[in-house]
PDB file of C-alpha atoms in Angstrom:
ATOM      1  CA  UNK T 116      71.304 -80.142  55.715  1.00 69.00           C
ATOM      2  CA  UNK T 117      69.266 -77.474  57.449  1.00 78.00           C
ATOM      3  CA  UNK T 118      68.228 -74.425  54.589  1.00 90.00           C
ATOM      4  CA  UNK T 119      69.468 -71.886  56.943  1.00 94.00           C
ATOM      5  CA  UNK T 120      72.205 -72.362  59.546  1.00 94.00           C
ATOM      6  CA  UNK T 121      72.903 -69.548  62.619  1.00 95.00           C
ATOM      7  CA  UNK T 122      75.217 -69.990  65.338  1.00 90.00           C
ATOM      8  CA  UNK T 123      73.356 -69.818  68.211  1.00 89.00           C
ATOM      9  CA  UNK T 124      75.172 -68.320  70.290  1.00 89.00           C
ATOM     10  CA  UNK T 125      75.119 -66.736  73.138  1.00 93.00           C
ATOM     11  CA  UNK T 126      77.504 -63.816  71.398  1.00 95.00           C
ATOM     12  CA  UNK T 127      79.063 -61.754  74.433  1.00 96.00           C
ATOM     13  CA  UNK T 128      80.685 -58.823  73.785  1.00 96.00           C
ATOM     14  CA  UNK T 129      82.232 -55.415  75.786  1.00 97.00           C
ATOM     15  CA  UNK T 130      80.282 -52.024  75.020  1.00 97.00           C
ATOM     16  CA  UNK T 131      81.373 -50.353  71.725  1.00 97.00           C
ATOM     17  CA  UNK T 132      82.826 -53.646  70.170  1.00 97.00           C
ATOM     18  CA  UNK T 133      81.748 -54.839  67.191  1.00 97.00           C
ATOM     19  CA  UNK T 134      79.169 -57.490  66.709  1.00 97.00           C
ATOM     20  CA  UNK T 135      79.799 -59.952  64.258  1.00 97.00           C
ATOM     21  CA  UNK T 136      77.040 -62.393  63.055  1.00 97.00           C
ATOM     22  CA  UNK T 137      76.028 -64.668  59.898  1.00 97.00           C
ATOM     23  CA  UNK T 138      74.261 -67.496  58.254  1.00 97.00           C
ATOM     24  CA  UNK T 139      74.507 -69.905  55.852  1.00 97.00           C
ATOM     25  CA  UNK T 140      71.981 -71.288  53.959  1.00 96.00           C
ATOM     26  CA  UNK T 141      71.495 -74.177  51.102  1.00 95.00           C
ATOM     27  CA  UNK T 142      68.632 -73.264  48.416  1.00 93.00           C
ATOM     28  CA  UNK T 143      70.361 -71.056  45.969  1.00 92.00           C
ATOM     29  CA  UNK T 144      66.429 -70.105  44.978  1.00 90.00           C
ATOM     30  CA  UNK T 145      66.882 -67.339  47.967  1.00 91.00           C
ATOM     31  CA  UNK T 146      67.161 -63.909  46.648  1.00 89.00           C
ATOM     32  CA  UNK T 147      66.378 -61.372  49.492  1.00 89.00           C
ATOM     33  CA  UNK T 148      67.548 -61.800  52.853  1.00 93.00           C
ATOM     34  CA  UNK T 149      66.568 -60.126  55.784  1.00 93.00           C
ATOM     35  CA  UNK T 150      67.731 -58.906  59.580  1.00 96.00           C
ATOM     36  CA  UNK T 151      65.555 -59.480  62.218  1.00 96.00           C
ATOM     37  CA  UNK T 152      65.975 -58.149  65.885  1.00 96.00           C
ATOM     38  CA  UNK T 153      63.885 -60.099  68.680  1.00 94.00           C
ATOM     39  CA  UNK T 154      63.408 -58.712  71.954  1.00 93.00           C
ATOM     40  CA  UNK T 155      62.208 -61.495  74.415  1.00 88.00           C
ATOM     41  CA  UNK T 156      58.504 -62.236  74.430  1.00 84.00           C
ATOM     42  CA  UNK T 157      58.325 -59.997  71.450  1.00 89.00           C
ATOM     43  CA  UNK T 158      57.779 -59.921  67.473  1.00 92.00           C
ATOM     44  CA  UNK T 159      60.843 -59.413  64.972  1.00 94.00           C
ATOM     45  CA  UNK T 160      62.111 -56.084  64.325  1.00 93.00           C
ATOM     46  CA  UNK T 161      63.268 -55.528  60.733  1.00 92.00           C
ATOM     47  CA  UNK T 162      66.785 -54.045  60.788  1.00 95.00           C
ATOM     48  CA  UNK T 163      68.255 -54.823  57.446  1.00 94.00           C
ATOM     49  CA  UNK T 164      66.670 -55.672  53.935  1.00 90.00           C
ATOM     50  CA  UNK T 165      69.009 -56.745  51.371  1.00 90.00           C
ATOM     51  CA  UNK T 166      68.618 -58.364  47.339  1.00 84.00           C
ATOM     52  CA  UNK T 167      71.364 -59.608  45.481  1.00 77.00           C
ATOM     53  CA  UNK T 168      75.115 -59.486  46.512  1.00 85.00           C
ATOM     54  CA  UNK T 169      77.180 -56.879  48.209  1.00 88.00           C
ATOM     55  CA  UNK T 170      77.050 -54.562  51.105  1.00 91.00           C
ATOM     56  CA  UNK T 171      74.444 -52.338  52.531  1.00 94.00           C
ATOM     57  CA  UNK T 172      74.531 -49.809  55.188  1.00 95.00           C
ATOM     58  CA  UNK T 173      72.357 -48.095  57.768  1.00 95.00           C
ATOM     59  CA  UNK T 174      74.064 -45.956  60.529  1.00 96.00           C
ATOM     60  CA  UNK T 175      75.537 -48.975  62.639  1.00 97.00           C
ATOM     61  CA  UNK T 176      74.568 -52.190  60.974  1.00 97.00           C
ATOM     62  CA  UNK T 177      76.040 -52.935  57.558  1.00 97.00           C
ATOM     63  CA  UNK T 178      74.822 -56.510  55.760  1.00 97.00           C
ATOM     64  CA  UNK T 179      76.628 -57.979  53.408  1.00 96.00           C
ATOM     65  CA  UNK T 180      75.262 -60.743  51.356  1.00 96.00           C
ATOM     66  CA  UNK T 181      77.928 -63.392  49.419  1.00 95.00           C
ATOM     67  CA  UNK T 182      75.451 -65.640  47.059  1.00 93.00           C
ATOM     68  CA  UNK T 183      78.571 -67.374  45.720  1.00 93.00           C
ATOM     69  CA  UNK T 184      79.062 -68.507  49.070  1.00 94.00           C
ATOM     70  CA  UNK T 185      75.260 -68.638  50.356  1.00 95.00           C
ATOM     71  CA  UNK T 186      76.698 -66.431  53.307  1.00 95.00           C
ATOM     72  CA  UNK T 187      75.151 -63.320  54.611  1.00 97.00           C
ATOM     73  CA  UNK T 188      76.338 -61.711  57.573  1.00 97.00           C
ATOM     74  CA  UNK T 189      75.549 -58.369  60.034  1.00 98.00           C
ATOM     75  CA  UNK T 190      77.588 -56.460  61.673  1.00 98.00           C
ATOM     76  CA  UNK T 191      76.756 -53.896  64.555  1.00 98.00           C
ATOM     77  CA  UNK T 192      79.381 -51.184  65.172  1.00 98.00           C
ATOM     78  CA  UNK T 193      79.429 -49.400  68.509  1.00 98.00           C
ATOM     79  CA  UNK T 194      77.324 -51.973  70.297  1.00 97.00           C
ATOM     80  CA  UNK T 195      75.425 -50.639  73.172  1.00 97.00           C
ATOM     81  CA  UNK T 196      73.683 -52.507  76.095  1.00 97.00           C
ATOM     82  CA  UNK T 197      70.301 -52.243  74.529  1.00 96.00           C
ATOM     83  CA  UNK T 198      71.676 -54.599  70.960  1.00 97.00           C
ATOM     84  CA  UNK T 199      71.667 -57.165  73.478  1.00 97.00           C
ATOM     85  CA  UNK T 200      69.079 -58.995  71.958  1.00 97.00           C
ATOM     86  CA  UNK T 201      68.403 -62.159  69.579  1.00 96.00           C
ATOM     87  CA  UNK T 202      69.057 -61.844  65.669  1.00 98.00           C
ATOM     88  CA  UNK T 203      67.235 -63.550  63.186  1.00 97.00           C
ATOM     89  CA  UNK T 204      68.623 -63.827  59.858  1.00 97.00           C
ATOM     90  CA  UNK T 205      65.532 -64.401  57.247  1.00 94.00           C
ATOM     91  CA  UNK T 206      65.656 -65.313  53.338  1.00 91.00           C
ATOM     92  CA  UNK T 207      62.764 -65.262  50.568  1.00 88.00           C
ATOM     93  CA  UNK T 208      62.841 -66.919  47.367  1.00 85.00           C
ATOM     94  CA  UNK T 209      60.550 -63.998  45.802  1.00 77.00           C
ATOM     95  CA  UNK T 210      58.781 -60.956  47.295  1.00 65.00           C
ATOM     96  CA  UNK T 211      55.652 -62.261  48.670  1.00 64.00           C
ATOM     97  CA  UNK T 212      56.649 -65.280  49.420  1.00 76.00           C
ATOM     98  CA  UNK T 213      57.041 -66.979  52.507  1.00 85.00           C
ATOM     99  CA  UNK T 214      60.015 -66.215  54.997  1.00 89.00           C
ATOM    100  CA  UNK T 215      62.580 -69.570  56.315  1.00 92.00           C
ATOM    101  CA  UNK T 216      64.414 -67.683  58.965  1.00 95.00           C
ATOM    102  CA  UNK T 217      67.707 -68.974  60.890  1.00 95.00           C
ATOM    103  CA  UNK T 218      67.592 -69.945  64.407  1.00 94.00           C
ATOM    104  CA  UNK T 219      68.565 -66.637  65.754  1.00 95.00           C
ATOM    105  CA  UNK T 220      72.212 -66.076  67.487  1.00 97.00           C
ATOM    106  CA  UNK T 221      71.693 -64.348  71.067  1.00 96.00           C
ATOM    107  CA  UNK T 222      73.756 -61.527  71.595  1.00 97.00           C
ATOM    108  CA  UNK T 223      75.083 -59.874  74.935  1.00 97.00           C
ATOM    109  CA  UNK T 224      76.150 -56.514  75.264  1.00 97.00           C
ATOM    110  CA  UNK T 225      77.642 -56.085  78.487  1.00 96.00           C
ATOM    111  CA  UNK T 226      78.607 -52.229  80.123  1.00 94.00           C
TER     112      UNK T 226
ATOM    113  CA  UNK S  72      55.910 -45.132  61.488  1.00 70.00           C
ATOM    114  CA  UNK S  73      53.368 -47.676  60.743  1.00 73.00           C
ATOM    115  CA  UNK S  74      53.056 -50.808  62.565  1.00 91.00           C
ATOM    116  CA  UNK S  75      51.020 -53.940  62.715  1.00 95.00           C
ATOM    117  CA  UNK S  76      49.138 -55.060  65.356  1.00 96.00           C
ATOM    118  CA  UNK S  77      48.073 -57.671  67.446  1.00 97.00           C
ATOM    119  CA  UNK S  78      44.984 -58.489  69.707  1.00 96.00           C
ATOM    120  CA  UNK S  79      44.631 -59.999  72.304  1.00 96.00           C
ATOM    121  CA  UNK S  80      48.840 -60.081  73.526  1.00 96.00           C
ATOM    122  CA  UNK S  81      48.010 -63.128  75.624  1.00 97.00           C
ATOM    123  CA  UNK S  82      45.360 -65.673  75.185  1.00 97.00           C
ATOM    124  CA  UNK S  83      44.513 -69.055  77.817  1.00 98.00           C
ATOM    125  CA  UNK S  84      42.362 -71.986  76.513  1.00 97.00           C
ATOM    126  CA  UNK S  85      41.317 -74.977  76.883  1.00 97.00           C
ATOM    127  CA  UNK S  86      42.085 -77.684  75.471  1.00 97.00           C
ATOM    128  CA  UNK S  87      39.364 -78.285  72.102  1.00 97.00           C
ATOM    129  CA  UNK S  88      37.874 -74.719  72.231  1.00 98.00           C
ATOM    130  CA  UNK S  89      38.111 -72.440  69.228  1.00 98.00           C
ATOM    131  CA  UNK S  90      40.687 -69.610  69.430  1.00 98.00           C
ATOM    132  CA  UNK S  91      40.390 -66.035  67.052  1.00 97.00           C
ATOM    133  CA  UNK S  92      44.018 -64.094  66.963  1.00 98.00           C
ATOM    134  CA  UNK S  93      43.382 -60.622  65.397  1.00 97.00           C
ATOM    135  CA  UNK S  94      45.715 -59.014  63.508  1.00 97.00           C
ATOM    136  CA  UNK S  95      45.712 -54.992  61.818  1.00 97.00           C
ATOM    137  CA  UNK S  96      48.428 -55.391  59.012  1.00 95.00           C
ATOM    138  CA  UNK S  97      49.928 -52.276  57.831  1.00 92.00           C
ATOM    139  CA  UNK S  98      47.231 -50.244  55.775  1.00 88.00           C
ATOM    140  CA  UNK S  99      48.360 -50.296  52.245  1.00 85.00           C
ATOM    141  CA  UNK S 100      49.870 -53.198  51.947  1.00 89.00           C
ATOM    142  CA  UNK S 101      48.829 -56.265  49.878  1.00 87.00           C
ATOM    143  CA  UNK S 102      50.417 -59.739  51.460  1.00 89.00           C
ATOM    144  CA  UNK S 103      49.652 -60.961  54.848  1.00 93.00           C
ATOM    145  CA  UNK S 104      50.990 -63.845  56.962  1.00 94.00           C
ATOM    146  CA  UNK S 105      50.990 -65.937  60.155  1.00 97.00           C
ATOM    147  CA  UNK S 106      53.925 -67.304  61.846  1.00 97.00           C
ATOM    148  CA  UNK S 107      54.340 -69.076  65.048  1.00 96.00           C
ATOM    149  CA  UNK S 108      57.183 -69.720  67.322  1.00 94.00           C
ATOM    150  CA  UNK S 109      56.917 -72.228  69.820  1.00 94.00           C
ATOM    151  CA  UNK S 110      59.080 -71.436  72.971  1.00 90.00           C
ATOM    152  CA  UNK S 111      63.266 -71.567  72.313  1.00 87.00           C
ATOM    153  CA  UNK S 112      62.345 -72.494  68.274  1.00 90.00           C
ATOM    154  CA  UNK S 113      62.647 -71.479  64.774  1.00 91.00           C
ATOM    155  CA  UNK S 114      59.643 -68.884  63.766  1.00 94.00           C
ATOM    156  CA  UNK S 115      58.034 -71.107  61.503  1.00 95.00           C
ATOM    157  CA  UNK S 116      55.891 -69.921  58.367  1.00 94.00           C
ATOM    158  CA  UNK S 117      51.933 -71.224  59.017  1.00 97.00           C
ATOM    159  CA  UNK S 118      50.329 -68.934  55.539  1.00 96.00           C
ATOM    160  CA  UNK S 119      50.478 -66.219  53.555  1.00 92.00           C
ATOM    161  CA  UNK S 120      46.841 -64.612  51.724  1.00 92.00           C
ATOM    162  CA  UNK S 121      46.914 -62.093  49.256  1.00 89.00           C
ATOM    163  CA  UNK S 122      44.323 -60.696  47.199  1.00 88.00           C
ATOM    164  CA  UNK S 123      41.870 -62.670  49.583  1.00 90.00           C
ATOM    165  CA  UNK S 124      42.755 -65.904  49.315  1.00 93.00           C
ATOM    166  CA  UNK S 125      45.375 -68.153  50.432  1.00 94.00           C
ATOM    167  CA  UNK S 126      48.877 -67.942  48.405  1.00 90.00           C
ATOM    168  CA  UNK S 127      50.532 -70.498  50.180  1.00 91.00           C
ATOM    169  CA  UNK S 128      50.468 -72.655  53.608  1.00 94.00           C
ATOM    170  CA  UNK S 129      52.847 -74.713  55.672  1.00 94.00           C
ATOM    171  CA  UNK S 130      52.346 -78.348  56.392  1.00 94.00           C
ATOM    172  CA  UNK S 131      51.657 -77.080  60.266  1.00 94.00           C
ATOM    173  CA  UNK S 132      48.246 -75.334  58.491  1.00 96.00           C
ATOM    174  CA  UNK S 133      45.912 -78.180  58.930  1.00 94.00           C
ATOM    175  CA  UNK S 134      42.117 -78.158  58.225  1.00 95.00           C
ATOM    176  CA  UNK S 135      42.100 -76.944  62.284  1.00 96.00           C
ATOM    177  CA  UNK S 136      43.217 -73.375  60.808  1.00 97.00           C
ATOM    178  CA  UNK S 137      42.097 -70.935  58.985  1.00 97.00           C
ATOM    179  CA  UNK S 138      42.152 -67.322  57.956  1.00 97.00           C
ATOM    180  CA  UNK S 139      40.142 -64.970  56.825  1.00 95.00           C
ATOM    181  CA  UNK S 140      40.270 -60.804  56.424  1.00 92.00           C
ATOM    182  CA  UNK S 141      36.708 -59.875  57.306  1.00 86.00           C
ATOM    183  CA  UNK S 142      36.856 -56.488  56.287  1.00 87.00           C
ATOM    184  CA  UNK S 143      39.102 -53.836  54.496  1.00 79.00           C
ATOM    185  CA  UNK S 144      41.469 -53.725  57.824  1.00 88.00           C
ATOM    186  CA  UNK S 145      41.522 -57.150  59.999  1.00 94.00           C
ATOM    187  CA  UNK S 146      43.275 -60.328  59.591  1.00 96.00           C
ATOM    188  CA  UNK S 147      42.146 -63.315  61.979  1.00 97.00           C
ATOM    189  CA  UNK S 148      43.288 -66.475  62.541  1.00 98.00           C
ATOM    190  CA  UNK S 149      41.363 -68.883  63.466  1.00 98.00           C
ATOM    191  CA  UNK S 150      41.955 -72.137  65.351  1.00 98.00           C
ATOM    192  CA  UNK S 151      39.011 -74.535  65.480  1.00 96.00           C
ATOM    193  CA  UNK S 152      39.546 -76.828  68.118  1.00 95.00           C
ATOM    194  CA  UNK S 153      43.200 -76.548  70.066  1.00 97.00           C
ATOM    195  CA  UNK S 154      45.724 -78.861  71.410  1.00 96.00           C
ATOM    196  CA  UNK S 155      48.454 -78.547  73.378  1.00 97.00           C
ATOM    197  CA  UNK S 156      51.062 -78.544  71.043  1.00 96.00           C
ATOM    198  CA  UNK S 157      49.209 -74.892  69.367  1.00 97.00           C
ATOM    199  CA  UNK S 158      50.409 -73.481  72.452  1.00 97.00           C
ATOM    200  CA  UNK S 159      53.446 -70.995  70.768  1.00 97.00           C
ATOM    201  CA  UNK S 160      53.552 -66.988  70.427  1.00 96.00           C
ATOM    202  CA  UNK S 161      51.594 -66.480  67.273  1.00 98.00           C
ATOM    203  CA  UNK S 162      52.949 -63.871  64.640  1.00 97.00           C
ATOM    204  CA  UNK S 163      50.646 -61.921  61.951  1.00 97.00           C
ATOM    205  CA  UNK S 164      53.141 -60.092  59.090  1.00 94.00           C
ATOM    206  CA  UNK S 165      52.444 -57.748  56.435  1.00 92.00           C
ATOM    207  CA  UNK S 166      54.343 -56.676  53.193  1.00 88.00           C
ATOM    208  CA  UNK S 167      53.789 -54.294  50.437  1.00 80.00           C
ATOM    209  CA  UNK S 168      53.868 -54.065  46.423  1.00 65.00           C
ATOM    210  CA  UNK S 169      55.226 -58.173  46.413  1.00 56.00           C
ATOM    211  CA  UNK S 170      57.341 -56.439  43.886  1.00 55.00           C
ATOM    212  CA  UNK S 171      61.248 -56.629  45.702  1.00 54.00           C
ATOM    213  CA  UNK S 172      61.030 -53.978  47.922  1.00 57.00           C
ATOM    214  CA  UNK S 173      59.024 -55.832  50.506  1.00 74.00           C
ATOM    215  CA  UNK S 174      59.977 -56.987  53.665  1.00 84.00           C
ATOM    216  CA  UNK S 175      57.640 -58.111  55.980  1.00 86.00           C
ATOM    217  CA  UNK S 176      56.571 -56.392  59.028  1.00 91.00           C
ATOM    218  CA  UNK S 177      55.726 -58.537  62.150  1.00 94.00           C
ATOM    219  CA  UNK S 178      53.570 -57.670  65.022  1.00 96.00           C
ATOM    220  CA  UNK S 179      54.058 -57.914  68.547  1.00 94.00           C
ATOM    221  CA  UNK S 180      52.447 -61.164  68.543  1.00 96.00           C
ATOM    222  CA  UNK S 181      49.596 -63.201  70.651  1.00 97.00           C
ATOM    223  CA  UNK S 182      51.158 -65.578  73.521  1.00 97.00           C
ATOM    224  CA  UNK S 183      48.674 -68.494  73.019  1.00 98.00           C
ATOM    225  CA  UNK S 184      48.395 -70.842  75.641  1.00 98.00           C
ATOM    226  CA  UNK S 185      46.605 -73.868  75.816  1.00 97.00           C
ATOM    227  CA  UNK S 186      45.500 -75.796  78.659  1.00 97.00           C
TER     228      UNK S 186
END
């Protein structure tokens, strides 16, 4: 079994829908878990930064992190053209240490 | 806000040559990292330093790598003598405190291609 699963994707989805995405993962050693937004032929773009269960918001995105379930998930409200982008979901077992990201799930954003 | 960055954005070499990636993390913080992603894969952990010395490496970090922070604001990674598999987009990554709120920061990255 993989640590950390993601639906590739690709995720295709009207303007001003909402944008659904998650991953599972295995190790229950993870404790923060990060969203990561990758423009082609560039470097990740930290969205969301989350420790420990529950639900965290920042103007569209909301995380929400289930450690009973080892599920975290992202959603993107009012999706615009320029979401359309890949999304990396990212877990640590302890600050410092080092990063086992998902796959990424492509997203498409269509006008 | 502050960002990290990477020199050069696109590198060509041949095949056995030595390769440098620089990196400027993020001024104050502590932990630093390399990552690679080889085209339509996983970005993959290569190490992390902190407090000038290595904290941890990946089984990809062979005796052909290393890294070293030369002076209070550069991070290079070095890459002795390159195959063709080391071709990938090469990430550096910088975090703060290392005490829980830390995320990492990632940098544009260096294209590396080898020939």
């Amino acid at each position: 079994q993989k640590e950390v699963e993601q639906d590739p994707g690709p995720l295709s989805v009207p303007e001003g829908a909402i944008v659904s995405l998650n991953c599972t993962y295995s190790n229950s050693a993870f404790q923060y878990f990060m969203w990561y937004r990758q423009y082609s032929r560039k470097g990740p773009e930290l969205l969301m930064y989350t420790y420990s269960s529950g639900n965290k918001e920042d103007g569209r995105f909301t995380a929400q992190v289930d450690k009973s379930s080892k599920y975290i998930s992202l959603f993107i409200r009012d999706s615009q053209p320029s979401d359309s982008a890949t999304y990396l979901c990212a877990m640590n077992k302890a600050a410092g240490n080092k990063l086992t990201f998902g796959g990424g799930t492509r997203v498409l954003v269509k006008p | 806000e502050p960002e990290v960055t990477q020199t050069p954005s696109h590198q060509v070499t041949q095949m056995g040559q030595e390769v440098i990636l620089r990196c400027v993390p993020i001024s104050n913080h502590l932990y630093f990292y390399w990552y690679r992603q080889i085209l339509g894969q996983k970005v993959e952990f290569l190490v992390s330093f902190y407090n000038n010395e290595i904290s941890e490496k990946s089984e990809i970090f062979d005796d052909q790598f290393s890294v070293e922070r030369p002076d209070g604001s550069n991070f290079t990674l070095k890459i002795r003598s390159t195959k063709l598999e080391d071709s990938a987009m090469y990430f550096c990554a910088s975090s703060g405190t290392g005490l829980g709120n830390s995320p990492l920061h990632f940098g544009n990255g260096t294209r590396l291609t080898v020939t």
